[in-house]
CSV table of C-alpha atoms in Angstrom, one decimal:
chain,number,residue,atom,x,y,z
T,1,PRO,CA,0.0,-0.1,0.0
T,2,ARG,CA,1.0,3.7,-0.8
T,3,VAL,CA,0.3,6.3,1.1
T,4,SER,CA,0.9,10.2,0.7
T,5,ARG,CA,2.0,12.3,3.9
T,6,ALA,CA,0.2,14.6,5.3
T,7,ALA,CA,1.8,18.0,6.6
T,8,ALA,CA,3.3,18.2,9.9
T,9,GLY,CA,1.9,20.5,12.7
T,10,ALA,CA,1.6,20.5,16.2
T,11,LEU,CA,-1.1,17.6,16.3
T,12,ALA,CA,0.1,16.2,13.1
T,13,GLU,CA,0.4,12.4,14.9
T,14,PHE,CA,-3.0,12.8,16.5
T,15,GLY,CA,-5.8,11.5,13.9
T,16,SER,CA,-2.8,11.0,11.3
T,17,VAL,CA,-3.7,8.6,8.6
T,18,SER,CA,-0.2,7.4,8.0
T,19,ARG,CA,0.5,6.8,12.0
T,20,TYR,CA,-2.6,4.4,11.6
T,21,CYS,CA,-1.4,3.1,8.4
T,22,TYR,CA,2.3,2.4,10.1
T,23,GLN,CA,1.3,1.0,13.4
T,24,HIS,CA,-1.4,-1.3,12.1
T,25,CYS,CA,-0.5,-2.2,8.3
T,26,PRO,CA,0.9,-6.2,8.5
T,27,VAL,CA,2.9,-5.8,4.9
T,28,PRO,CA,5.5,-3.3,4.0
T,29,LEU,CA,4.3,0.3,3.5
T,30,LEU,CA,5.7,2.6,1.4
T,31,LEU,CA,5.3,6.1,2.3
T,32,LEU,CA,5.9,9.3,-0.4
T,33,PRO,CA,7.1,12.0,0.4
T,34,SER,CA,5.2,15.7,-0.2
T,35,PRO,CA,6.5,17.2,-3.7
T,36,GLU,CA,7.6,20.0,-1.3
T,37,LEU,CA,9.8,17.8,0.8
T,38,GLN,CA,11.1,16.5,-2.3
T,39,ALA,CA,11.9,19.3,-4.2
T,40,GLU,CA,13.6,20.6,-0.9
T,41,ALA,CA,15.9,17.8,-1.0
T,42,ALA,CA,16.5,18.3,-4.9
T,43,ALA,CA,17.8,21.8,-3.6
T,44,VAL,CA,19.9,20.8,-1.1
T,45,ALA,CA,21.8,17.8,-3.3
T,46,ALA,CA,21.8,20.0,-6.7
T,47,ARG,CA,24.0,22.6,-4.0
T,48,ARG,CA,26.2,20.0,-2.7
T,49,ALA,CA,26.9,18.5,-6.0
T,50,PRO,CA,30.0,19.4,-7.7
T,51,ALA,CA,29.1,21.5,-11.0
T,52,PRO,CA,29.7,19.6,-14.3
T,53,PRO,CA,32.1,19.8,-16.6
T,54,ALA,CA,32.2,21.9,-19.7
T,55,ALA,CA,31.5,18.5,-21.7
T,56,PRO,CA,30.7,15.5,-19.3
T,57,PRO,CA,32.3,12.1,-20.9
T,58,PRO,CA,29.5,9.8,-21.4
T,59,ARG,CA,29.1,7.6,-18.1
T,60,PRO,CA,27.2,4.3,-17.3
T,61,PRO,CA,24.1,5.5,-14.8
T,62,ALA,CA,25.0,5.9,-11.5
T,63,ALA,CA,24.0,3.7,-8.8
T,64,ASP,CA,21.3,3.9,-6.6
T,65,GLU,CA,21.5,4.0,-2.7
T,66,ILE,CA,19.1,2.5,-0.1
T,67,LEU,CA,19.2,3.6,3.5
T,68,LEU,CA,18.6,0.6,5.6
T,69,VAL,CA,17.8,1.5,9.1
T,70,VAL,CA,18.0,-1.4,12.2
T,71,ASN,CA,17.9,-1.2,15.7
T,72,HIS,CA,19.9,-4.6,15.7
T,73,LEU,CA,22.5,-6.4,13.5
T,74,GLU,CA,20.7,-9.6,14.2
T,75,GLU,CA,17.4,-8.2,12.4
T,76,LEU,CA,19.4,-7.7,8.9
T,77,ALA,CA,19.2,-11.7,8.4
T,78,ALA,CA,15.2,-11.7,8.5
T,79,VAL,CA,15.1,-8.5,5.8
T,80,TRP,CA,18.1,-8.3,3.5
T,81,GLN,CA,17.3,-11.2,1.1
T,82,TRP,CA,14.2,-9.5,0.9
T,83,LEU,CA,15.4,-6.1,0.2
T,84,LEU,CA,17.7,-7.0,-2.3
T,85,ASP,CA,15.0,-8.9,-4.0
T,86,ASN,CA,12.3,-6.5,-3.8
T,87,CYS,CA,13.8,-3.2,-3.4
T,88,ALA,CA,17.6,-3.4,-5.1
T,89,ARG,CA,19.2,-3.7,-8.2
T,90,LYS,CA,22.8,-5.1,-9.4
T,91,GLY,CA,25.2,-2.4,-8.3
T,92,ASP,CA,23.5,-0.7,-6.2
T,93,LYS,CA,24.7,0.7,-3.0
T,94,LEU,CA,23.4,-0.6,0.6
T,95,SER,CA,24.2,1.9,3.7
T,96,ILE,CA,23.1,-0.1,6.9
T,97,TRP,CA,22.7,2.3,9.8
T,98,HIS,CA,22.7,0.5,13.3
T,99,VAL,CA,20.9,2.2,16.6
T,100,ALA,CA,21.3,0.2,18.7
T,101,GLY,CA,25.5,-0.2,19.4
T,102,PRO,CA,27.0,-3.6,19.7
T,103,SER,CA,25.7,-6.7,18.4
T,104,LEU,CA,23.6,-8.5,20.9
T,105,SER,CA,25.0,-11.8,20.1
T,106,GLY,CA,28.7,-10.5,20.3
T,107,MET,CA,29.5,-11.3,16.8
T,108,PRO,CA,31.4,-8.9,15.5
T,109,SER,CA,32.4,-10.4,12.1
T,110,LEU,CA,28.1,-10.5,11.4
T,111,PRO,CA,28.8,-7.3,8.5
T,112,THR,CA,31.3,-8.1,7.1
T,113,ALA,CA,29.7,-11.8,6.9
T,114,LEU,CA,26.4,-9.9,5.3
T,115,SER,CA,28.5,-7.5,3.3
T,116,THR,CA,30.1,-10.8,1.1
T,117,GLN,CA,26.7,-12.5,1.3
T,118,MET,CA,25.1,-9.2,-0.3
T,119,ARG,CA,28.0,-8.3,-2.5
T,120,ARG,CA,27.5,-11.7,-4.2
T,121,ARG,CA,23.7,-11.0,-4.9
T,122,GLY,CA,25.2,-8.1,-7.0
T,123,LEU,CA,25.5,-5.0,-5.0
T,124,GLY,CA,28.3,-2.6,-5.4
T,125,GLU,CA,28.6,-1.7,-2.3
T,126,VAL,CA,28.0,-2.1,1.3
T,127,SER,CA,28.5,0.0,4.4
T,128,PHE,CA,28.0,-0.2,8.0
T,129,SER,CA,27.5,3.0,10.5
T,130,HIS,CA,26.2,4.1,13.8
T,131,LEU,CA,23.4,6.0,14.4
T,132,TYR,CA,24.4,8.2,17.7
T,133,SER,CA,22.5,10.8,20.3
T,134,SER,CA,24.1,11.7,23.0
T,135,THR,CA,20.5,11.9,24.5
T,136,GLY,CA,19.1,8.9,23.2
T,137,ASP,CA,16.8,10.8,21.5
T,138,ASN,CA,15.1,9.2,18.8
T,139,GLN,CA,13.8,12.4,17.1
T,140,ASP,CA,17.3,13.7,16.8
T,141,MET,CA,18.3,10.2,15.3
T,142,ALA,CA,15.6,10.1,12.7
T,143,GLU,CA,16.8,13.6,11.9
T,144,GLN,CA,20.3,12.4,11.3
T,145,VAL,CA,18.5,9.8,8.8
T,146,CYS,CA,16.3,12.9,6.9
T,147,GLN,CA,19.8,14.5,6.5
T,148,MET,CA,21.7,11.7,4.7
T,149,ALA,CA,18.9,11.1,2.6
T,150,GLU,CA,18.6,15.0,1.9
T,151,ARG,CA,22.2,15.0,1.3
T,152,SER,CA,22.9,12.1,-1.2
T,153,PRO,CA,21.5,13.0,-4.7
T,154,ALA,CA,21.6,8.8,-4.9
T,155,CYS,CA,19.7,7.7,-2.3
T,156,LYS,CA,16.0,6.3,-3.8
T,157,LEU,CA,15.1,4.7,-0.5
T,158,VAL,CA,15.0,4.9,3.2
T,159,VAL,CA,13.7,1.5,4.8
T,160,LEU,CA,13.3,1.2,8.4
T,161,LEU,CA,12.3,-1.9,10.3
T,162,ASN,CA,8.8,-0.4,12.2
T,163,TYR,CA,9.0,-0.5,15.9
T,164,SER,CA,6.4,2.1,16.1
T,165,ARG,CA,3.3,-0.1,17.9
T,166,ARG,CA,3.6,1.0,21.3
T,167,GLY,CA,0.7,3.3,21.5
T,168,LEU,CA,0.1,7.1,20.9
T,169,VAL,CA,0.6,8.1,24.6
T,170,GLN,CA,4.1,6.7,24.5
T,171,GLU,CA,4.9,7.8,21.1
T,172,ALA,CA,4.2,11.6,22.1
T,173,LEU,CA,6.3,11.1,25.1
T,174,TYR,CA,9.3,10.2,23.7
T,175,GLY,CA,8.6,10.4,20.3
T,176,SER,CA,9.5,7.2,17.6
T,177,ILE,CA,12.1,7.1,14.2
T,178,ALA,CA,9.0,6.2,12.4
T,179,SER,CA,7.0,8.8,13.6
T,180,HIS,CA,9.6,11.2,12.7
T,181,LEU,CA,10.3,9.5,9.6
T,182,SER,CA,7.2,9.3,8.4
T,183,ARG,CA,6.5,13.3,8.8
T,184,HIS,CA,10.2,14.8,7.7
T,185,CYS,CA,12.2,12.1,5.7
T,186,PRO,CA,12.5,13.7,2.2
T,187,LYS,CA,12.6,10.2,-0.2
T,188,PRO,CA,10.2,7.3,-0.5
T,189,LEU,CA,10.2,5.8,2.9
T,190,LEU,CA,9.0,1.7,3.2
T,191,LEU,CA,8.5,0.4,6.5
T,192,LEU,CA,8.7,-3.0,7.0
T,193,GLN,CA,7.1,-4.7,9.8
T,194,GLN,CA,9.6,-6.7,12.4
T,195,PRO,CA,9.2,-10.6,12.0
T,196,GLU,CA,7.1,-12.2,14.8
């Protein structure tokens, strides 16, 4: 299902169709940014891009980038094959942003093993990074994702494992990454339900 996002306001989450969908939809949900957010992101990316040479040599099309945000690296095992089969093309770049610090299993080699498997399946590049907020604020981490997506002209999609089923009161008090991204992400946002 596709749902266009409503404009953000002080009480945008109360009664939001997008919020209801991402909390209750049992299948992957694609949220598309408003035309205004898309135009703003394109302007930021254009300002950051180097000026083209007078006569550019012909180049193959640039690879697209997918930003994947996960809480725990172990969750990748459940989603990476689906992501490659349904969202990526050969040669694309996958940037995995890890929210929750070190691997729960204590397996420091997990990113290396997954990178190797993903490259064998045709991805051009796989990178792992950590999202960090000194206060642990979900909105701060979500804003970092928005800024990364906005600054990357190659970014075509932001993918997030959806954890936003804790209820409106908890979300209003503590926020959630999904809530912030559903209103502010300048690129298409795909919310995947965590397998139960």
